[in-house]
Amino acid sequence: MTIRTYDNPVIPGFHPDPSVCRVGADFYLVCSSFEYVPGVPLFHSRDLVHWRQIGNVLDRPGQLAIPPDTPASAGVYAPTLRHHDGRFHVITTLVGGGGTFLVHSERPEGPWSDPVWIDLPGIDPDLAWDDEGSCWCALAGVRVARIDPLTGKVLEGPLPVWSGTGLRDPEAPHLYRIGGWWYLLLAEGGTALGHGVSVARARSPRGPFEPAPGNPVLTHRGTDLPVQCTGHADLVEAADGTWWMVLLGTRPGGFFPEFHVLGRETFLVPVEWVDGWPRVGPVAGRHPAPAAWHPLPPEPVRDDFDAPALAPCWISPRARPDGSWSLARRPGWLTLTATGDSLDRPGHTFVGRRQQHADSRTSVRLDAGRGRAGLSVRLDEAHHYDLEVYDGTVSVHARIGPLRQCVARHAVPPGPLTLTVETRTDDILPPTVTGAGQEAPGVRAGGPDTIAFSAESSEGVLRLAALDGRYLSTQVAGGFTGRVIGMYVTEGSAAYDWFDHGPRPVTPGAGPR
């Protein structure tokens, strides 16, 4: 008998802090979005393995106004998604904005309500309902409060109930009523290599909470497992009575101290209940699959911009003003208009999507006209590589912390160009020319990948540069996000005919690990 398996992560790329709920045979999941809009990506699945993004919970400026001076990795933190009494609820925190708020909808596709603001300081809010219909909100710390989810009024608390096992940053609390107990799932140890999941239980959401004898129930700290930083988990029961945990993790690569570039991703692991406590094994790259199995058609690699609206995967930092983009100005093309003159400062025009493959190939067909435009690999304003077209030239620019440098430039004929960025884990840095005019041999990069830039015109393909990928990693840039690859314009207007993003073939056995 063949045992069906699934591969982790189930949602690759920058999709951290997953929260999941089940309604009948359907599962829904949300993730953090930080400074990007639209906010809180929303996914649907029938089996917890195959997910399709069906929208964004915060998809209009009236719901989410991120101040223009919001730092990278601030913004929308750690949403919780729950379904109660025929209504979906998402509660989250706008860090650097108005604080904790809740939105609701009768349908997961929306429309979602305007925010209901709640006077509860802190991050990582959670929602749970007791048998009397009271709504409880838990926050990092851990404190719980009884609230009215429709008005935001705090009716009781907040009450301190449990601070974890003594590790740093007790956060991401989730309350569940299971078998006569209230279980409190908690992340602690920080969201980096010390991350883990602990649990406690009580007869009331007010406590007192008794910690599990085997805490932490899940952590990869101190191991050499390929998945690291495991934590910020949420539990869900499938229709067949089995239990599952979604959680974030990273896949670091390169030489010590290793680097992760895709951000914190969404993983899935089965849960067993032993003596009234959840037991979770290590998060492997492959696990036996849930009983339900509903594969989805593969997502198209290419977006031809023929739809009347942008697909939900497209995101922009802080804002996407109506005048900065258009699908109607040149039908079949995405036209972008500059709102700022540099990617090094907030306020620029950028439309991108999360990098989802360690070995990836991203291409666009660009008609820059008289504009300054291109394709950028971005972590934040101080860490990005740009493949740019302007005034008859194509160039590659690297912004790493306080330094910015043009590393390649070449003349190109007028007319549309195809720009391509490849991330390669099986590559070495190309040879370089020393000050004495001698060529130094290429060496394997210390980072998790190299990022190669090329352009194709009527005159052929130009291979412009290959840069070390570690400088676009969390370990260098800091923060909570991952790479986003996108189209931009910093002067005038430019039009994009299509955008491709997908995996690239990997040489077997190669790579930095």
XYZ file of C-alpha atoms in Angstrom:
513
model
C 0.000 0.000 0.000
C 1.359 3.396 -1.004
C 1.245 6.021 1.719
C 0.388 9.454 0.378
C 2.758 12.197 1.555
C 3.005 15.967 1.354
C 6.004 18.312 1.187
C 6.753 21.194 3.557
C 6.391 24.110 3.527
C 2.764 23.966 2.421
C 2.789 27.727 1.681
C 6.336 28.677 0.658
C 7.831 32.132 0.739
C 7.198 35.045 3.098
C 3.993 33.777 4.776
C 4.647 33.928 8.557
C 2.435 33.646 11.641
C -0.212 31.352 10.121
C -3.643 31.081 11.710
C -6.170 28.502 10.517
C -9.798 27.546 11.009
C -12.112 24.898 9.546
C -15.698 25.411 8.382
C -17.206 22.090 7.318
C -14.880 20.559 4.759
C -13.090 23.843 4.075
C -9.985 25.255 5.708
C -9.024 28.927 5.698
C -5.676 30.438 6.670
C -4.241 33.934 7.104
C -0.681 35.256 7.557
C 1.093 38.429 8.625
C 1.750 41.070 5.979
C 3.724 43.755 7.892
C 4.267 46.930 5.806
C 2.773 45.491 2.618
C -0.674 46.187 1.161
C -3.149 44.681 0.586
C -2.863 43.219 4.070
C -3.411 39.752 5.556
C -3.362 37.259 2.674
C -6.227 34.738 2.879
C -5.934 31.133 1.636
C -8.389 28.281 1.106
C -7.823 24.517 1.142
C -9.813 21.290 1.311
C -6.971 19.187 2.759
C -4.523 21.501 4.649
C -1.844 20.709 2.050
C -2.933 22.403 -1.180
C -3.667 26.094 -0.676
C -4.906 28.806 -3.033
C -4.920 32.505 -2.188
C -8.473 33.769 -2.591
C -7.968 37.341 -1.472
C -6.651 39.686 1.183
C -8.625 40.509 4.299
C -7.508 44.167 4.385
C -7.942 45.086 0.745
C -8.941 48.761 0.776
C -7.447 51.942 2.250
C -10.456 52.454 4.542
C -9.519 49.282 6.396
C -5.758 49.657 6.379
C -3.890 52.957 6.249
C -0.205 52.340 6.926
C 1.551 55.638 7.709
C 4.163 56.514 5.075
C 6.916 56.679 7.692
C 6.189 53.154 8.968
C 9.511 51.297 9.206
C 10.028 48.089 7.278
C 8.743 45.086 9.269
C 6.254 47.223 11.200
C 2.607 47.294 10.104
C 0.233 44.337 10.372
C 1.378 41.660 12.864
C 0.127 38.151 13.553
C -3.579 37.905 12.638
C -5.879 35.261 14.115
C -8.695 33.842 11.985
C -11.764 32.286 13.603
C -15.326 31.334 12.576
C -18.138 31.657 15.090
C -21.925 31.711 14.782
C -21.887 32.013 10.983
C -19.306 34.776 10.816
C -15.574 34.943 10.106
C -13.433 37.127 12.357
C -9.849 38.312 11.928
C -8.128 40.128 14.780
C -4.674 41.663 14.398
C -2.464 44.604 15.380
C -1.268 47.564 13.312
C 2.162 48.265 14.820
C 3.064 51.899 14.240
C -0.611 52.677 13.623
C -3.783 52.383 15.644
C -3.118 49.203 17.646
C -5.416 46.180 17.939
C -8.490 45.827 15.728
C -10.952 43.260 14.430
C -12.757 42.830 11.109
C -15.500 40.375 10.247
C -17.363 38.964 7.259
C -20.063 36.426 6.522
C -18.029 35.111 3.586
C -14.271 34.467 3.525
C -14.009 36.171 0.144
C -15.432 39.304 1.733
C -16.309 42.043 1.777
C -14.727 42.374 5.217
C -15.938 45.070 7.567
C -14.185 48.259 8.507
C -11.955 47.894 11.584
C -13.435 47.601 15.067
C -10.714 49.052 17.310
C -10.074 47.429 20.692
C -8.388 49.190 23.608
C -5.950 46.366 24.366
C -2.238 47.127 24.052
C 0.126 44.446 22.820
C 0.512 42.157 19.814
C -0.620 38.729 18.602
C -4.305 38.941 19.637
C -6.425 35.783 19.624
C -10.159 35.050 19.738
C -12.117 32.251 21.427
C -15.737 31.829 22.578
C -17.006 30.048 25.680
C -20.245 28.094 26.083
C -22.087 31.216 27.251
C -21.166 33.029 24.047
C -18.599 35.323 25.636
C -15.649 36.262 23.425
C -12.153 36.057 24.908
C -9.082 37.772 23.524
C -5.588 36.635 24.505
C -2.510 38.739 23.814
C 1.246 38.277 24.009
C 2.346 38.294 27.570
C 0.020 36.358 28.206
C -3.093 38.296 29.204
C -6.735 37.521 28.452
C -9.716 39.847 28.259
C -13.415 39.389 27.633
C -14.551 41.657 24.785
C -17.525 42.500 22.610
C -16.256 41.655 19.100
C -18.842 43.865 17.394
C -18.121 47.065 19.323
C -14.575 46.407 20.554
C -15.529 47.179 24.161
C -13.379 45.473 26.807
C -15.804 43.842 29.271
C -13.305 42.214 31.653
C -9.553 42.268 32.148
C -6.979 42.043 30.767
C -5.960 39.347 33.256
C -2.444 37.891 33.436
C -2.750 34.093 33.127
C 0.542 32.462 32.100
C 3.967 33.706 31.039
C 5.278 30.458 29.591
C 8.204 28.374 30.813
C 10.496 31.330 31.447
C 11.941 31.885 27.980
C 11.946 35.256 26.241
C 9.045 36.688 24.269
C 5.981 34.666 25.330
C 3.708 35.493 22.405
C 1.319 34.160 19.752
C -1.222 32.832 22.312
C -4.140 30.765 21.038
C -6.989 29.600 23.270
C -9.019 26.440 22.498
C -11.901 24.733 24.282
C -11.174 20.989 23.854
C -12.762 18.187 25.874
C -13.648 20.222 28.937
C -10.284 21.987 29.105
C -9.109 25.373 27.935
C -5.757 24.913 26.208
C -3.375 27.814 25.745
C -0.832 27.390 22.958
C 2.119 29.756 23.207
C 5.262 30.639 21.268
C 8.368 31.543 23.256
C 12.118 31.799 22.908
C 11.969 34.538 20.257
C 11.056 34.067 16.615
C 14.640 33.184 15.606
C 16.620 30.000 16.324
C 15.302 29.753 19.898
C 11.670 29.599 18.772
C 9.397 26.916 20.211
C 5.814 25.999 21.102
C 4.603 25.376 24.647
C 1.132 24.591 26.000
C -0.821 24.859 29.238
C -4.420 24.096 30.238
C -7.075 25.251 32.683
C -10.769 24.730 33.383
C -11.492 28.396 32.671
C -9.993 30.975 30.314
C -9.266 33.007 33.456
C -6.911 30.236 34.637
C -5.048 29.059 36.627
C -3.118 27.363 33.812
C -1.132 24.181 34.329
C 1.850 23.801 31.945
C 2.325 20.567 30.011
C 4.914 18.253 31.578
C 6.735 17.886 28.251
C 7.105 21.574 27.290
C 8.117 22.653 24.778
C 5.862 20.441 22.691
C 7.800 21.519 19.589
C 11.150 23.211 18.994
C 14.104 22.759 16.653
C 16.458 24.881 18.755
C 19.942 23.392 19.038
C 19.414 20.941 16.158
C 20.863 20.703 12.667
C 17.473 20.013 11.091
C 16.942 21.782 7.744
C 13.840 23.578 9.073
C 14.594 26.103 11.843
C 12.837 28.801 13.904
C 9.755 26.603 14.326
C 6.959 28.250 16.298
C 3.987 30.629 16.253
C 1.611 27.710 15.822
C -2.140 27.199 15.527
C -4.173 23.983 15.950
C -7.045 22.725 13.840
C -9.155 19.558 13.873
C -9.933 17.928 10.519
C -13.344 16.479 9.703
C -12.086 12.945 10.429
C -11.079 13.857 13.993
C -7.340 14.096 13.351
C -5.479 17.157 14.611
C -2.936 19.273 12.799
C -0.674 22.201 13.529
C 0.288 25.004 11.183
C 3.343 26.987 12.173
C 6.099 29.160 10.808
C 9.633 28.012 10.090
C 12.648 28.969 8.002
C 14.938 27.094 5.629
C 18.418 28.574 6.121
C 21.297 27.916 3.742
C 24.863 28.905 3.034
C 27.841 28.627 5.324
C 27.834 29.454 9.049
C 25.912 31.234 10.445
C 23.516 30.391 7.573
C 20.992 32.741 6.035
C 17.310 32.541 5.167
C 16.010 34.698 2.356
C 12.419 33.607 1.686
C 11.303 34.769 5.108
C 9.330 32.696 7.581
C 7.129 30.195 5.743
C 4.027 28.145 6.618
C 4.570 24.497 7.576
C 2.146 21.697 8.522
C 2.701 18.869 11.027
C 0.382 16.181 12.446
C -0.617 16.263 16.133
C -1.316 13.361 18.493
C -3.064 13.651 21.857
C -1.380 11.701 24.661
C -2.686 11.834 28.248
C -4.630 14.966 27.472
C -1.732 16.880 25.904
C -0.830 17.561 22.253
C 2.317 15.808 21.049
C 4.092 17.045 17.925
C 7.109 15.487 16.235
C 9.855 17.413 14.466
C 8.813 19.271 11.314
C 10.158 17.268 8.403
C 10.342 18.093 4.745
C 7.859 15.302 4.055
C 5.044 13.856 6.187
C 2.186 11.362 5.725
C -0.737 13.310 4.304
C -4.154 13.973 5.832
C -6.964 11.629 4.828
C -8.626 14.322 2.754
C -6.731 14.937 -0.480
C -7.765 17.681 -2.863
C -4.939 18.746 -5.193
C -5.387 22.020 -7.017
C -4.437 22.872 -10.589
C -0.978 24.447 -10.607
C -0.906 28.211 -10.367
C -0.013 29.844 -13.693
C 3.608 30.956 -13.823
C 2.721 33.978 -15.952
C 0.441 36.932 -15.321
C -0.443 38.573 -18.644
C -2.319 41.439 -16.948
C -5.447 40.721 -18.975
C -7.767 40.617 -15.941
C -9.745 43.703 -14.874
C -8.009 43.750 -11.475
C -4.660 42.710 -10.050
C -4.454 39.187 -8.649
C -4.382 38.996 -4.820
C -0.724 37.892 -4.750
C 0.462 41.371 -5.840
C 1.662 43.557 -2.955
C 3.197 47.002 -2.499
C 5.035 48.596 0.454
C 2.742 50.791 2.601
C 0.409 52.025 -0.155
C -0.618 51.623 -3.778
C -2.248 54.904 -4.827
C -4.804 54.671 -7.630
C -2.753 56.964 -9.856
C 0.370 54.808 -9.569
C -0.896 51.836 -11.574
C -3.398 50.979 -14.294
C -4.557 47.917 -16.204
C -6.772 50.023 -18.495
C -4.360 52.666 -19.738
C -2.734 50.142 -22.078
C -4.951 47.035 -22.230
C -3.047 43.816 -21.635
C -0.219 45.682 -19.884
C 0.343 46.896 -16.330
C 1.298 50.565 -16.505
C 3.142 52.009 -13.529
C 3.663 55.719 -12.836
C 6.331 57.054 -10.506
C 5.290 58.366 -7.087
C 8.854 58.641 -5.739
C 12.283 58.941 -7.324
C 14.151 56.205 -5.423
C 13.652 52.686 -4.062
C 15.888 53.766 -1.175
C 13.055 55.753 0.446
C 9.391 55.010 1.164
C 6.851 56.385 -1.274
C 8.017 54.741 -4.500
C 5.894 52.792 -6.979
C 6.497 49.051 -6.611
C 4.233 46.084 -7.395
C 5.694 42.693 -6.533
C 5.081 39.207 -5.256
C 6.759 37.025 -2.674
C 9.678 34.896 -3.856
C 8.433 31.338 -3.338
C 11.241 29.139 -4.660
C 14.839 28.933 -3.429
C 15.870 28.335 -7.042
C 13.678 30.683 -9.029
C 13.423 32.441 -12.353
C 11.530 35.734 -12.637
C 11.086 37.515 -15.975
C 9.164 40.540 -17.214
C 8.556 42.118 -20.596
C 9.120 45.844 -20.067
C 8.511 48.845 -22.287
C 10.214 51.589 -20.297
C 9.627 54.307 -22.886
C 11.129 57.454 -21.399
C 10.678 56.210 -17.855
C 13.149 54.773 -15.371
C 11.872 51.316 -14.485
C 12.874 47.742 -13.880
C 12.750 44.613 -11.772
C 13.848 44.653 -8.115
C 14.601 41.971 -5.518
C 13.616 43.632 -2.249
C 13.839 43.123 1.496
C 13.525 46.784 2.479
C 14.629 50.268 1.404
C 18.220 49.567 2.512
C 18.551 46.061 1.031
C 17.600 45.489 -2.605
C 19.117 44.622 -5.996
C 17.665 46.385 -9.043
C 17.757 45.548 -12.751
C 16.944 48.905 -14.340
C 16.251 50.335 -17.804
C 16.707 54.050 -18.519
C 17.831 56.265 -21.395
C 19.099 53.525 -23.695
C 20.908 51.503 -21.022
C 20.228 48.532 -18.779
C 22.047 48.433 -15.438
C 22.265 46.516 -12.172
C 22.343 48.394 -8.865
C 23.034 46.994 -5.407
C 21.846 48.719 -2.220
C 23.343 47.043 0.866
C 22.917 49.005 4.084
C 24.495 52.459 3.665
C 26.173 51.541 0.364
C 24.751 51.820 -3.142
C 26.679 50.891 -6.280
C 26.070 50.329 -9.974
C 27.711 46.956 -10.653
C 26.923 46.613 -14.394
C 25.758 48.800 -17.272
C 25.224 48.158 -20.990
C 23.643 49.972 -23.912
C 20.454 48.467 -25.344
C 18.403 49.269 -28.466
C 15.075 51.096 -28.120
C 11.908 49.090 -27.617
C 10.674 46.496 -25.117
C 13.152 44.310 -23.253
C 12.857 41.047 -21.352
C 14.461 41.318 -17.916
C 15.299 38.169 -15.944
C 16.416 37.545 -12.375
C 17.484 34.048 -11.329
C 18.215 32.857 -7.798
C 20.608 29.912 -7.785
C 21.601 27.640 -4.909
C 23.804 25.529 -7.223
C 25.974 28.364 -8.528
C 29.297 30.057 -7.836
C 30.154 33.713 -8.100
C 31.648 34.551 -11.500
C 35.314 35.483 -12.002
C 36.276 39.069 -11.172
C 39.009 41.338 -12.458
C 41.614 42.387 -9.888
C 43.240 45.794 -9.659
C 46.256 44.453 -11.584
C 44.012 43.518 -14.497
C 44.200 39.794 -13.728
C 41.155 37.585 -13.470
C 40.485 36.042 -10.066
C 38.682 32.682 -10.256
C 35.071 32.360 -9.282
C 34.350 31.002 -5.812
C 31.285 29.614 -4.135
C 29.408 32.341 -2.333
C 29.079 32.143 1.421
C 25.419 32.969 1.182
C 22.471 30.695 0.472
C 22.322 31.595 -3.222
C 23.527 33.881 -5.961
C 21.219 36.284 -7.785
C 21.898 36.595 -11.517
C 20.635 39.415 -13.763
C 20.206 39.369 -17.543
C 18.378 41.301 -20.254
C 17.227 40.213 -23.703
C 16.684 42.601 -26.614
C 16.537 42.304 -30.385
C 20.339 42.070 -30.279
C 20.425 39.021 -27.998
C 20.920 38.202 -24.320
C 23.140 40.260 -22.017
C 24.347 38.513 -18.858
C 25.003 41.477 -16.634
C 25.923 40.429 -13.085
C 25.662 37.772 -10.374
C 25.571 38.912 -6.742
C 25.833 37.145 -3.395
C 22.349 36.512 -2.033
C 23.268 36.715 1.652
C 22.988 40.516 1.571
C 19.270 40.170 0.853
C 18.643 37.945 3.865
C 17.048 38.396 7.270
C 20.393 37.791 8.959
C 21.870 40.852 7.204
C 18.867 43.164 6.843
C 17.017 42.222 10.028
C 13.248 42.334 10.236
C 10.412 39.840 9.874
C 9.748 39.698 6.130
C 11.292 37.859 3.164
C 12.238 38.648 -0.387
C 9.687 40.260 -2.670
C 10.443 40.471 -6.399
C 8.646 43.215 -8.231
C 8.225 45.801 -10.928
C 8.960 49.456 -10.215
C 9.229 52.874 -11.779
C 11.035 55.866 -10.272
C 10.702 58.364 -13.135
C 7.863 58.879 -15.602
C 5.771 55.844 -16.584
C 6.511 52.360 -17.894
C 4.422 49.395 -19.032
C 4.814 45.670 -18.309
C 3.345 43.135 -20.758
C 3.740 40.096 -18.510
C 5.429 38.804 -15.360
C 6.714 35.245 -14.843
C 7.753 33.733 -11.516
C 8.484 30.045 -11.056
C 11.107 27.465 -10.121
C 14.286 26.987 -12.128
C 15.979 23.591 -12.636
C 18.629 22.698 -10.052
C 21.785 20.708 -10.672
C 21.357 17.448 -8.663
C 23.582 17.281 -5.603
C 24.713 20.879 -5.914
C 24.103 23.718 -3.520
C 25.669 25.246 -0.458
C 24.207 22.789 2.075
